[in-house]
Amino acid sequence: MAQYPWFKALETPAREFPLMPLPVLAGHLPPSLKGSLYRNGPAALQRGGQKVGHWFDGDGAVLAVHFTSKGPKGIYRYVQTPGYQQEVEANQFLFPNYGMTVPGPFWNNWGKDIKNSANTSVLALEDKVLALWEGGLPYALDPSNLETWGSDQLGGLSSDSPFSAHPKVDPKTGEIFNFGVIPGRQTKLQVYKSQPNGNVVKTASVELDGLSVVHDFVLAGRYLVFLIPPVRVQLFPVLLGFQSFSDAMKWKPELGTEIIILDRATLSVVSRNQTDAWYQWHFANGYEDQNGEVVAEFVRYPDFGTNEYLKEIPTGKPRTKAIGNLWQLRLHPQTGKVVNNVPLLERDCEFPVVSAPAVGQPHQETYLSVHREGADPRQELLFGAIGRYHHATDTLTIADAGENRYPSEPIVAPDRDPTHPGWLLTVVYDANQHQSEVWVYQRDQLTENPICRVGLPHVIPHSFHGTWKSDNDNKL
């Protein structure tokens, strides 16, 4: 089986590059687009000739593209976690990870914590950028040059606290909500409320029935909504070093999906309920509707085969098919009862996002990664287009990147003119030229060519998640 074109971006560890001006390859940079695009993802999938066990195991590197009055500037750096530094020096894997154990006999894993790969997402605060990985603390970075300042306890977390890669920022109050799953004899869902500066001001714990894979959640008006999938980790073989976390995960559809709804003000449980079995990695958004019902939008998979597919990505020859569709779940918040649960798009998609002002609020549009028109998702595997789903008209508008080009999760960036529709940014790997670029689309003109294409000096491996931070204070 031949390797896919997109694998060329992953087969060798990515190269860093220092802060430098970036060329505009085509079009023109919108003069009122001012701010920084940050993206995070696994950049090194091998060490000393050995491949990682899962895509999630790769060492994290952050890309920053600053759109300034003097033109675009960019920088790309690995997050300097202690685990990364020790493994670079040894030129071999030394720590267990999500999808791998330490090479050699199983006792090599004893006494070693899983490595914080800092490779999943970013949260841009006023004076720092946090590199996020859901199993541990975030790492604070300099927002300009991406220097790693170290792990950050956010004014209240313990040194071993998990802080997920999908925090939600309330656009009206600036409050930040997040969570982490704490394994043990009694698994706990730890929920956090933070000030706009990131400092944690309130925590609460919710007991879970077993250790599951909880990757994301939604802020929905007055509520926080968690959907606990029927995946259970058999912790004993992990602790003995026989299996990685990923290999110890079991799909148990008979358990169904658990719905947990919390009051955002008190972080107390409002309701819990059970419903059908499915798996989801990512939510687009949540909100309360005019009837007081809670709405959550997410990409739904029929089972946990998606994890096996992600495990196979580092080989360049994935065989497992994982097709997810955009769904809308409507709940009664006081009981957790499902009012309805329906597909919005039957097209294969992932990485659904909304604009920052829409988080937790009713939204008109969802942006996501999709396959090109006519592509077979069982063959193409990585997405070749981005799309805008308009809810009122039930229409999907697609920006096709072209053959063998792979855009990242789209990121909404506002224009300084509040009447302007704003922009959509994506990092594109062009396998035809073996190069990476940043493409800027006008948000309401996805069928047109990008307004601007910005060149990057080295290939950026396919990343997971990013964010935009506007330069409201003219610092750039």
PDB file of N, CA and C in Angstrom, residues 156-205:
ATOM      1  N   GLY A 156      -3.462  28.321  40.926  1.00  0.00           N
ATOM      2  CA  GLY A 156      -4.249  27.499  41.835  1.00  0.00           C
ATOM      3  C   GLY A 156      -4.227  26.012  41.566  1.00  0.00           C
ATOM      4  N   LEU A 157      -3.627  25.573  40.467  1.00  0.00           N
ATOM      5  CA  LEU A 157      -3.598  24.148  40.152  1.00  0.00           C
ATOM      6  C   LEU A 157      -2.434  23.465  40.859  1.00  0.00           C
ATOM      7  N   SER A 158      -2.600  22.188  41.167  1.00  0.00           N
ATOM      8  CA  SER A 158      -1.491  21.416  41.704  1.00  0.00           C
ATOM      9  C   SER A 158      -0.556  21.025  40.571  1.00  0.00           C
ATOM     10  N   SER A 159       0.616  20.542  40.916  1.00  0.00           N
ATOM     11  CA  SER A 159       1.628  20.251  39.899  1.00  0.00           C
ATOM     12  C   SER A 159       1.232  19.104  38.978  1.00  0.00           C
ATOM     13  N   ASP A 160       0.277  18.273  39.410  1.00  0.00           N
ATOM     14  CA  ASP A 160      -0.139  17.147  38.574  1.00  0.00           C
ATOM     15  C   ASP A 160      -1.565  17.308  38.050  1.00  0.00           C
ATOM     16  N   SER A 161      -2.087  18.527  38.060  1.00  0.00           N
ATOM     17  CA  SER A 161      -3.462  18.746  37.602  1.00  0.00           C
ATOM     18  C   SER A 161      -3.565  18.635  36.087  1.00  0.00           C
ATOM     19  N   PRO A 162      -4.566  17.936  35.585  1.00  0.00           N
ATOM     20  CA  PRO A 162      -4.818  17.946  34.138  1.00  0.00           C
ATOM     21  C   PRO A 162      -5.626  19.181  33.761  1.00  0.00           C
ATOM     22  N   PHE A 163      -5.296  19.773  32.621  1.00  0.00           N
ATOM     23  CA  PHE A 163      -5.975  20.983  32.136  1.00  0.00           C
ATOM     24  C   PHE A 163      -6.206  20.777  30.652  1.00  0.00           C
ATOM     25  N   SER A 164      -7.433  20.521  30.261  1.00  0.00           N
ATOM     26  CA  SER A 164      -7.715  20.033  28.915  1.00  0.00           C
ATOM     27  C   SER A 164      -7.313  21.023  27.833  1.00  0.00           C
ATOM     28  N   ALA A 165      -7.314  20.530  26.598  1.00  0.00           N
ATOM     29  CA  ALA A 165      -6.902  21.336  25.447  1.00  0.00           C
ATOM     30  C   ALA A 165      -8.051  22.125  24.841  1.00  0.00           C
ATOM     31  N   HIS A 166      -9.235  22.103  25.484  1.00  0.00           N
ATOM     32  CA  HIS A 166     -10.396  22.782  24.903  1.00  0.00           C
ATOM     33  C   HIS A 166     -11.104  23.691  25.902  1.00  0.00           C
ATOM     34  N   PRO A 167     -10.399  24.681  26.457  1.00  0.00           N
ATOM     35  CA  PRO A 167     -11.078  25.645  27.328  1.00  0.00           C
ATOM     36  C   PRO A 167     -12.078  26.475  26.540  1.00  0.00           C
ATOM     37  N   LYS A 168     -13.090  26.982  27.244  1.00  0.00           N
ATOM     38  CA  LYS A 168     -14.099  27.845  26.629  1.00  0.00           C
ATOM     39  C   LYS A 168     -14.039  29.221  27.286  1.00  0.00           C
ATOM     40  N   VAL A 169     -13.970  30.246  26.443  1.00  0.00           N
ATOM     41  CA  VAL A 169     -13.885  31.623  26.927  1.00  0.00           C
ATOM     42  C   VAL A 169     -15.219  32.303  26.679  1.00  0.00           C
ATOM     43  N   ASP A 170     -15.853  32.771  27.747  1.00  0.00           N
ATOM     44  CA  ASP A 170     -17.120  33.479  27.594  1.00  0.00           C
ATOM     45  C   ASP A 170     -16.853  34.837  26.952  1.00  0.00           C
ATOM     46  N   PRO A 171     -17.456  35.135  25.801  1.00  0.00           N
ATOM     47  CA  PRO A 171     -17.139  36.385  25.100  1.00  0.00           C
ATOM     48  C   PRO A 171     -17.653  37.630  25.809  1.00  0.00           C
ATOM     49  N   LYS A 172     -18.606  37.462  26.732  1.00  0.00           N
ATOM     50  CA  LYS A 172     -19.172  38.618  27.429  1.00  0.00           C
ATOM     51  C   LYS A 172     -18.424  38.944  28.714  1.00  0.00           C
ATOM     52  N   THR A 173     -18.043  37.916  29.471  1.00  0.00           N
ATOM     53  CA  THR A 173     -17.395  38.142  30.764  1.00  0.00           C
ATOM     54  C   THR A 173     -15.889  37.932  30.731  1.00  0.00           C
ATOM     55  N   GLY A 174     -15.391  37.210  29.737  1.00  0.00           N
ATOM     56  CA  GLY A 174     -13.978  36.861  29.691  1.00  0.00           C
ATOM     57  C   GLY A 174     -13.622  35.675  30.566  1.00  0.00           C
ATOM     58  N   GLU A 175     -14.585  35.144  31.320  1.00  0.00           N
ATOM     59  CA  GLU A 175     -14.316  33.968  32.156  1.00  0.00           C
ATOM     60  C   GLU A 175     -13.906  32.781  31.286  1.00  0.00           C
ATOM     61  N   ILE A 176     -13.036  31.950  31.839  1.00  0.00           N
ATOM     62  CA  ILE A 176     -12.544  30.774  31.128  1.00  0.00           C
ATOM     63  C   ILE A 176     -12.976  29.530  31.894  1.00  0.00           C
ATOM     64  N   PHE A 177     -13.566  28.579  31.191  1.00  0.00           N
ATOM     65  CA  PHE A 177     -13.981  27.315  31.794  1.00  0.00           C
ATOM     66  C   PHE A 177     -13.177  26.185  31.162  1.00  0.00           C
ATOM     67  N   ASN A 178     -12.781  25.239  31.999  1.00  0.00           N
ATOM     68  CA  ASN A 178     -12.042  24.088  31.487  1.00  0.00           C
ATOM     69  C   ASN A 178     -12.207  22.921  32.448  1.00  0.00           C
ATOM     70  N   PHE A 179     -11.550  21.819  32.140  1.00  0.00           N
ATOM     71  CA  PHE A 179     -11.703  20.608  32.942  1.00  0.00           C
ATOM     72  C   PHE A 179     -10.472  19.735  32.778  1.00  0.00           C
ATOM     73  N   GLY A 180     -10.413  18.695  33.559  1.00  0.00           N
ATOM     74  CA  GLY A 180      -9.422  17.638  33.413  1.00  0.00           C
ATOM     75  C   GLY A 180      -9.977  16.371  34.020  1.00  0.00           C
ATOM     76  N   VAL A 181      -9.546  15.232  33.519  1.00  0.00           N
ATOM     77  CA  VAL A 181      -9.978  13.942  34.058  1.00  0.00           C
ATOM     78  C   VAL A 181      -8.860  13.382  34.922  1.00  0.00           C
ATOM     79  N   ILE A 182      -9.188  13.070  36.178  1.00  0.00           N
ATOM     80  CA  ILE A 182      -8.206  12.551  37.126  1.00  0.00           C
ATOM     81  C   ILE A 182      -8.464  11.065  37.340  1.00  0.00           C
ATOM     82  N   PRO A 183      -7.572  10.193  36.841  1.00  0.00           N
ATOM     83  CA  PRO A 183      -7.781   8.748  37.018  1.00  0.00           C
ATOM     84  C   PRO A 183      -7.482   8.323  38.446  1.00  0.00           C
ATOM     85  N   GLY A 184      -7.960   7.155  38.791  1.00  0.00           N
ATOM     86  CA  GLY A 184      -7.723   6.614  40.120  1.00  0.00           C
ATOM     87  C   GLY A 184      -8.776   5.584  40.460  1.00  0.00           C
ATOM     88  N   ARG A 185      -8.779   5.174  41.721  1.00  0.00           N
ATOM     89  CA  ARG A 185      -9.801   4.212  42.152  1.00  0.00           C
ATOM     90  C   ARG A 185     -11.196   4.780  41.907  1.00  0.00           C
ATOM     91  N   GLN A 186     -11.335   6.099  42.104  1.00  0.00           N
ATOM     92  CA  GLN A 186     -12.568   6.801  41.753  1.00  0.00           C
ATOM     93  C   GLN A 186     -12.210   7.918  40.778  1.00  0.00           C
ATOM     94  N   THR A 187     -12.511   7.717  39.507  1.00  0.00           N
ATOM     95  CA  THR A 187     -12.196   8.722  38.493  1.00  0.00           C
ATOM     96  C   THR A 187     -13.018   9.981  38.733  1.00  0.00           C
ATOM     97  N   LYS A 188     -12.363  11.127  38.558  1.00  0.00           N
ATOM     98  CA  LYS A 188     -13.050  12.401  38.781  1.00  0.00           C
ATOM     99  C   LYS A 188     -12.902  13.315  37.570  1.00  0.00           C
ATOM    100  N   LEU A 189     -13.983  14.009  37.283  1.00  0.00           N
ATOM    101  CA  LEU A 189     -13.975  15.089  36.311  1.00  0.00           C
ATOM    102  C   LEU A 189     -13.760  16.378  37.087  1.00  0.00           C
ATOM    103  N   GLN A 190     -12.582  16.967  36.940  1.00  0.00           N
ATOM    104  CA  GLN A 190     -12.243  18.201  37.652  1.00  0.00           C
ATOM    105  C   GLN A 190     -12.587  19.380  36.748  1.00  0.00           C
ATOM    106  N   VAL A 191     -13.408  20.303  37.244  1.00  0.00           N
ATOM    107  CA  VAL A 191     -13.893  21.422  36.443  1.00  0.00           C
ATOM    108  C   VAL A 191     -13.350  22.721  37.022  1.00  0.00           C
ATOM    109  N   TYR A 192     -12.923  23.625  36.130  1.00  0.00           N
ATOM    110  CA  TYR A 192     -12.288  24.874  36.552  1.00  0.00           C
ATOM    111  C   TYR A 192     -13.017  26.088  35.981  1.00  0.00           C
ATOM    112  N   LYS A 193     -13.064  27.134  36.805  1.00  0.00           N
ATOM    113  CA  LYS A 193     -13.468  28.455  36.331  1.00  0.00           C
ATOM    114  C   LYS A 193     -12.300  29.403  36.587  1.00  0.00           C
ATOM    115  N   SER A 194     -11.906  30.161  35.559  1.00  0.00           N
ATOM    116  CA  SER A 194     -10.752  31.050  35.663  1.00  0.00           C
ATOM    117  C   SER A 194     -11.133  32.478  35.315  1.00  0.00           C
ATOM    118  N   GLN A 195     -10.344  33.398  35.838  1.00  0.00           N
ATOM    119  CA  GLN A 195     -10.460  34.801  35.450  1.00  0.00           C
ATOM    120  C   GLN A 195      -9.927  34.977  34.030  1.00  0.00           C
ATOM    121  N   PRO A 196     -10.200  36.136  33.405  1.00  0.00           N
ATOM    122  CA  PRO A 196      -9.680  36.362  32.049  1.00  0.00           C
ATOM    123  C   PRO A 196      -8.164  36.256  31.932  1.00  0.00           C
ATOM    124  N   ASN A 197      -7.436  36.469  33.039  1.00  0.00           N
ATOM    125  CA  ASN A 197      -5.974  36.338  32.989  1.00  0.00           C
ATOM    126  C   ASN A 197      -5.512  34.890  33.101  1.00  0.00           C
ATOM    127  N   GLY A 198      -6.449  33.961  33.244  1.00  0.00           N
ATOM    128  CA  GLY A 198      -6.120  32.545  33.319  1.00  0.00           C
ATOM    129  C   GLY A 198      -6.090  31.967  34.714  1.00  0.00           C
ATOM    130  N   ASN A 199      -6.045  32.810  35.744  1.00  0.00           N
ATOM    131  CA  ASN A 199      -5.951  32.300  37.105  1.00  0.00           C
ATOM    132  C   ASN A 199      -7.238  31.587  37.518  1.00  0.00           C
ATOM    133  N   VAL A 200      -7.079  30.389  38.047  1.00  0.00           N
ATOM    134  CA  VAL A 200      -8.223  29.581  38.466  1.00  0.00           C
ATOM    135  C   VAL A 200      -8.796  30.140  39.765  1.00  0.00           C
ATOM    136  N   VAL A 201     -10.111  30.365  39.788  1.00  0.00           N
ATOM    137  CA  VAL A 201     -10.761  30.930  40.974  1.00  0.00           C
ATOM    138  C   VAL A 201     -11.775  29.970  41.589  1.00  0.00           C
ATOM    139  N   LYS A 202     -12.146  28.924  40.861  1.00  0.00           N
ATOM    140  CA  LYS A 202     -13.114  27.971  41.412  1.00  0.00           C
ATOM    141  C   LYS A 202     -12.896  26.608  40.769  1.00  0.00           C
ATOM    142  N   THR A 203     -12.980  25.563  41.589  1.00  0.00           N
ATOM    143  CA  THR A 203     -12.876  24.194  41.079  1.00  0.00           C
ATOM    144  C   THR A 203     -13.997  23.350  41.675  1.00  0.00           C
ATOM    145  N   ALA A 204     -14.338  22.302  40.977  1.00  0.00           N
ATOM    146  CA  ALA A 204     -15.326  21.347  41.470  1.00  0.00           C
ATOM    147  C   ALA A 204     -14.993  19.984  40.894  1.00  0.00           C
ATOM    148  N   SER A 205     -15.390  18.936  41.603  1.00  0.00           N
ATOM    149  CA  SER A 205     -15.137  17.569  41.149  1.00  0.00           C
ATOM    150  C   SER A 205     -16.451  16.825  40.969  1.00  0.00           C
TER     151      SER A 205
END
